[in-house]
Amino acid sequence: MEITLKTTRRVEIIDITGEVEKCIDGGDLAVVYTPHTTTSVVINEGESGLLEDILEFMEKLVPFGKGYKHDRIDSNADAHLKATILGNSVVIPIENGRLALGTWQSILFVEFDGPRTRRVVVKTI
Amino acid sequence: MEITLKTTRRVEIIDITGEVEKCIDGGDLAVVYTPHTTTSVVINEGESGLLEDILEFMEKLVPFGKGYKHDRIDSNADAHLKATILGNSVVIPIENGRLALGTWQSILFVEFDGPRTRRVVVKTI
Amino acid sequence: MEITLKTTRRVEIIDITGEVEKCIDGGDLAVVYTPHTTTSVVINEGESGLLEDILEFMEKLVPFGKGYKHDRIDSNADAHLKATILGNSVVIPIENGRLALGTWQSILFVEFDGPRTRRVVVKTI
């Protein structure tokens, strides 16, 4: 199954836990996968201050437009680097037909080169 | 199946390879998943010097208490950021009923906000 | 199934998308896993400038030979740290017998301690 998102800023985190849960009906393992090269999917707490911390940390780690080679083609090398570090998928065990997320865990979609329309694939094994 | 760990320091790495192996009985793929938001699971060499290098590197990369927004709620934003970077699960192929780990590979549980009692879920597909 | 690679430099990225595709014949999920502790597998765009950006960024993030403890045993602690950050596997949904990679996604093998002969395991679930 697939989720479609419209991001509204250059960098942004959207909590997609509820939307992913709607895609689960049994199985043993859920894979949440983004088919883009400038977005990530991670699991952590969905607290608003922390989401800002993650975006600020990643911006400091890989600043926009610092003479990357890929910027000669498309001015988003930083977004590719950020996405490479955080990864483009997560796996989550399913127990009794539901995602076995921990108490504080949310599934977070991370946009690094928005605003755009984005896709997330949810596969149940 | 599930492994319970008692960590004894704020940051600490525990080699859980042997405990994970005890959970495997056939299947094609093992998923090792921590349901917490301030711990990680990674695969690398379990050499004691390297484990210290990993913890020191992560501390330098994301220092404790540097004015993160999440610290207004709970003084562990650095731990959430570290866990987000390293990830909360690994997948390992199973061959002939055993984990197909490489010669130098160990499964490492990483505590970033201890000491606490922690859980690791091992799921076989 | 397994892919064998001969890397030719200390650090190097090889696009293995075509070789992984040859290993896929049905199933729901592909796991691409490297059994080494100084190599990674990631998914991103295979553009040559970006591949250089990734290697340069990782070298700046974790410079070679900076007094790491593991270097007392084997002078490649930086390579272990880099591999730990980027991870040693990716998962990719399979649709209609083919990898459901996005338009710009390639499967990238990352060498951090070459040149060596390296293995990549491809498992279909």
PDB file of C-alpha atoms in Angstrom, chain B:
ATOM      1  CA  MET B   1      11.097 -13.367  21.173  1.00  0.00           C
ATOM      2  CA  GLU B   2      12.503 -10.768  23.468  1.00  0.00           C
ATOM      3  CA  ILE B   3      15.762  -9.990  25.260  1.00  0.00           C
ATOM      4  CA  THR B   4      15.858  -7.899  28.434  1.00  0.00           C
ATOM      5  CA  LEU B   5      18.993  -5.910  29.257  1.00  0.00           C
ATOM      6  CA  LYS B   6      19.997  -3.877  32.273  1.00  0.00           C
ATOM      7  CA  THR B   7      22.345  -1.103  31.241  1.00  0.00           C
ATOM      8  CA  THR B   8      24.626   0.317  33.907  1.00  0.00           C
ATOM      9  CA  ARG B   9      25.900   3.625  32.493  1.00  0.00           C
ATOM     10  CA  ARG B  10      24.518   6.656  30.634  1.00  0.00           C
ATOM     11  CA  VAL B  11      26.101   5.476  27.385  1.00  0.00           C
ATOM     12  CA  GLU B  12      27.158   1.902  26.823  1.00  0.00           C
ATOM     13  CA  ILE B  13      27.407  -0.769  24.138  1.00  0.00           C
ATOM     14  CA  ILE B  14      26.462  -4.385  24.845  1.00  0.00           C
ATOM     15  CA  ASP B  15      27.299  -7.215  22.426  1.00  0.00           C
ATOM     16  CA  ILE B  16      24.034  -9.182  22.177  1.00  0.00           C
ATOM     17  CA  THR B  17      25.063 -11.587  19.388  1.00  0.00           C
ATOM     18  CA  GLY B  18      24.901 -14.670  21.590  1.00  0.00           C
ATOM     19  CA  GLU B  19      21.507 -13.758  23.027  1.00  0.00           C
ATOM     20  CA  VAL B  20      20.070 -13.080  19.568  1.00  0.00           C
ATOM     21  CA  GLU B  21      21.419 -16.401  18.261  1.00  0.00           C
ATOM     22  CA  LYS B  22      19.525 -18.219  21.018  1.00  0.00           C
ATOM     23  CA  CYS B  23      16.285 -16.729  19.613  1.00  0.00           C
ATOM     24  CA  ILE B  24      16.835 -18.120  16.089  1.00  0.00           C
ATOM     25  CA  ASP B  25      15.327 -21.436  15.008  1.00  0.00           C
ATOM     26  CA  GLY B  26      15.008 -21.469  11.256  1.00  0.00           C
ATOM     27  CA  GLY B  27      13.478 -18.871   8.954  1.00  0.00           C
ATOM     28  CA  ASP B  28      15.074 -16.666   6.305  1.00  0.00           C
ATOM     29  CA  LEU B  29      15.576 -13.332   8.004  1.00  0.00           C
ATOM     30  CA  ALA B  30      16.078 -12.071  11.550  1.00  0.00           C
ATOM     31  CA  VAL B  31      14.967  -8.597  12.580  1.00  0.00           C
ATOM     32  CA  VAL B  32      16.539  -7.222  15.772  1.00  0.00           C
ATOM     33  CA  TYR B  33      14.495  -4.248  16.911  1.00  0.00           C
ATOM     34  CA  THR B  34      14.679  -2.006  19.964  1.00  0.00           C
ATOM     35  CA  PRO B  35      11.345  -0.383  20.912  1.00  0.00           C
ATOM     36  CA  HIS B  36      12.991   2.561  22.726  1.00  0.00           C
ATOM     37  CA  THR B  37      13.737   6.042  21.338  1.00  0.00           C
ATOM     38  CA  THR B  38      17.130   6.549  23.005  1.00  0.00           C
ATOM     39  CA  THR B  39      18.808   3.250  22.100  1.00  0.00           C
ATOM     40  CA  SER B  40      20.108   1.771  18.863  1.00  0.00           C
ATOM     41  CA  VAL B  41      20.975  -1.610  17.396  1.00  0.00           C
ATOM     42  CA  VAL B  42      23.867  -1.752  14.927  1.00  0.00           C
ATOM     43  CA  ILE B  43      26.131  -4.397  13.435  1.00  0.00           C
ATOM     44  CA  ASN B  44      29.905  -4.014  13.655  1.00  0.00           C
ATOM     45  CA  GLU B  45      32.951  -5.523  15.329  1.00  0.00           C
ATOM     46  CA  GLY B  46      32.670  -6.117  19.088  1.00  0.00           C
ATOM     47  CA  GLU B  47      36.280  -5.130  19.869  1.00  0.00           C
ATOM     48  CA  SER B  48      36.413  -3.161  23.126  1.00  0.00           C
ATOM     49  CA  GLY B  49      38.486  -0.269  21.767  1.00  0.00           C
ATOM     50  CA  LEU B  50      36.099   0.162  18.852  1.00  0.00           C
ATOM     51  CA  LEU B  51      33.105   0.187  21.177  1.00  0.00           C
ATOM     52  CA  GLU B  52      34.714   3.092  23.058  1.00  0.00           C
ATOM     53  CA  ASP B  53      35.470   4.812  19.739  1.00  0.00           C
ATOM     54  CA  ILE B  54      31.812   4.564  18.702  1.00  0.00           C
ATOM     55  CA  LEU B  55      30.576   6.064  21.979  1.00  0.00           C
ATOM     56  CA  GLU B  56      33.191   8.832  21.935  1.00  0.00           C
ATOM     57  CA  PHE B  57      32.484   9.667  18.322  1.00  0.00           C
ATOM     58  CA  MET B  58      28.732   9.870  18.914  1.00  0.00           C
ATOM     59  CA  GLU B  59      29.256  12.070  21.995  1.00  0.00           C
ATOM     60  CA  LYS B  60      31.429  14.456  19.992  1.00  0.00           C
ATOM     61  CA  LEU B  61      28.939  14.468  17.124  1.00  0.00           C
ATOM     62  CA  VAL B  62      25.917  15.169  19.346  1.00  0.00           C
ATOM     63  CA  PRO B  63      27.100  16.567  22.704  1.00  0.00           C
ATOM     64  CA  PHE B  64      24.860  16.261  25.752  1.00  0.00           C
ATOM     65  CA  GLY B  65      22.803  19.301  26.778  1.00  0.00           C
ATOM     66  CA  LYS B  66      23.611  21.833  24.057  1.00  0.00           C
ATOM     67  CA  GLY B  67      20.365  23.805  24.249  1.00  0.00           C
ATOM     68  CA  TYR B  68      18.205  21.356  22.307  1.00  0.00           C
ATOM     69  CA  LYS B  69      14.472  22.171  22.297  1.00  0.00           C
ATOM     70  CA  HIS B  70      13.504  18.701  23.525  1.00  0.00           C
ATOM     71  CA  ASP B  71      15.627  19.281  26.639  1.00  0.00           C
ATOM     72  CA  ARG B  72      12.886  21.599  27.947  1.00  0.00           C
ATOM     73  CA  ILE B  73      10.753  18.456  28.387  1.00  0.00           C
ATOM     74  CA  ASP B  74      13.328  15.781  29.151  1.00  0.00           C
ATOM     75  CA  SER B  75      17.090  16.316  29.313  1.00  0.00           C
ATOM     76  CA  ASN B  76      17.938  13.633  26.765  1.00  0.00           C
ATOM     77  CA  ALA B  77      17.571  15.237  23.332  1.00  0.00           C
ATOM     78  CA  ASP B  78      21.145  14.221  22.504  1.00  0.00           C
ATOM     79  CA  ALA B  79      20.223  10.582  23.129  1.00  0.00           C
ATOM     80  CA  HIS B  80      17.222  10.809  20.781  1.00  0.00           C
ATOM     81  CA  LEU B  81      19.402  12.396  18.081  1.00  0.00           C
ATOM     82  CA  LYS B  82      22.126   9.761  18.451  1.00  0.00           C
ATOM     83  CA  ALA B  83      19.541   6.966  18.272  1.00  0.00           C
ATOM     84  CA  THR B  84      17.958   8.537  15.169  1.00  0.00           C
ATOM     85  CA  ILE B  85      21.312   8.600  13.387  1.00  0.00           C
ATOM     86  CA  LEU B  86      22.292   5.001  14.190  1.00  0.00           C
ATOM     87  CA  GLY B  87      18.805   3.519  13.812  1.00  0.00           C
ATOM     88  CA  ASN B  88      16.765   1.181  15.973  1.00  0.00           C
ATOM     89  CA  SER B  89      16.959  -2.108  14.086  1.00  0.00           C
ATOM     90  CA  VAL B  90      19.064  -4.385  11.920  1.00  0.00           C
ATOM     91  CA  VAL B  91      18.123  -7.236   9.604  1.00  0.00           C
ATOM     92  CA  ILE B  92      20.297 -10.330   9.209  1.00  0.00           C
ATOM     93  CA  PRO B  93      19.912 -13.148   6.657  1.00  0.00           C
ATOM     94  CA  ILE B  94      19.509 -16.649   8.126  1.00  0.00           C
ATOM     95  CA  GLU B  95      21.252 -19.550   6.377  1.00  0.00           C
ATOM     96  CA  ASN B  96      20.705 -23.166   7.451  1.00  0.00           C
ATOM     97  CA  GLY B  97      18.971 -22.036  10.606  1.00  0.00           C
ATOM     98  CA  ARG B  98      21.761 -19.702  11.723  1.00  0.00           C
ATOM     99  CA  LEU B  99      22.478 -15.981  11.479  1.00  0.00           C
ATOM    100  CA  ALA B 100      24.665 -15.372   8.417  1.00  0.00           C
ATOM    101  CA  LEU B 101      26.874 -12.833  10.180  1.00  0.00           C
ATOM    102  CA  GLY B 102      30.281 -12.093   8.674  1.00  0.00           C
ATOM    103  CA  THR B 103      33.446 -13.176  10.482  1.00  0.00           C
ATOM    104  CA  TRP B 104      33.891  -9.901  12.372  1.00  0.00           C
ATOM    105  CA  GLN B 105      30.247  -8.914  12.734  1.00  0.00           C
ATOM    106  CA  SER B 106      28.547  -8.654  16.113  1.00  0.00           C
ATOM    107  CA  ILE B 107      25.093  -7.357  16.960  1.00  0.00           C
ATOM    108  CA  LEU B 108      25.564  -4.345  19.219  1.00  0.00           C
ATOM    109  CA  PHE B 109      22.948  -2.788  21.482  1.00  0.00           C
ATOM    110  CA  VAL B 110      23.724   0.888  22.099  1.00  0.00           C
ATOM    111  CA  GLU B 111      22.419   2.679  25.197  1.00  0.00           C
ATOM    112  CA  PHE B 112      22.382   6.487  24.959  1.00  0.00           C
ATOM    113  CA  ASP B 113      20.284   7.367  28.032  1.00  0.00           C
ATOM    114  CA  GLY B 114      20.944   4.808  30.752  1.00  0.00           C
ATOM    115  CA  PRO B 115      21.120   3.232  33.108  1.00  0.00           C
ATOM    116  CA  ARG B 116      17.768   1.577  32.435  1.00  0.00           C
ATOM    117  CA  THR B 117      16.090  -1.754  31.833  1.00  0.00           C
ATOM    118  CA  ARG B 118      15.798  -2.171  28.076  1.00  0.00           C
ATOM    119  CA  ARG B 119      14.112  -4.529  25.631  1.00  0.00           C
ATOM    120  CA  VAL B 120      15.168  -5.936  22.271  1.00  0.00           C
ATOM    121  CA  VAL B 121      12.656  -7.764  20.075  1.00  0.00           C
ATOM    122  CA  VAL B 122      13.966 -10.569  17.833  1.00  0.00           C
ATOM    123  CA  LYS B 123      11.593 -11.521  15.040  1.00  0.00           C
ATOM    124  CA  THR B 124      12.227 -14.356  12.583  1.00  0.00           C
ATOM    125  CA  ILE B 125      10.567 -14.263   9.154  1.00  0.00           C
TER     126      ILE B 125
END
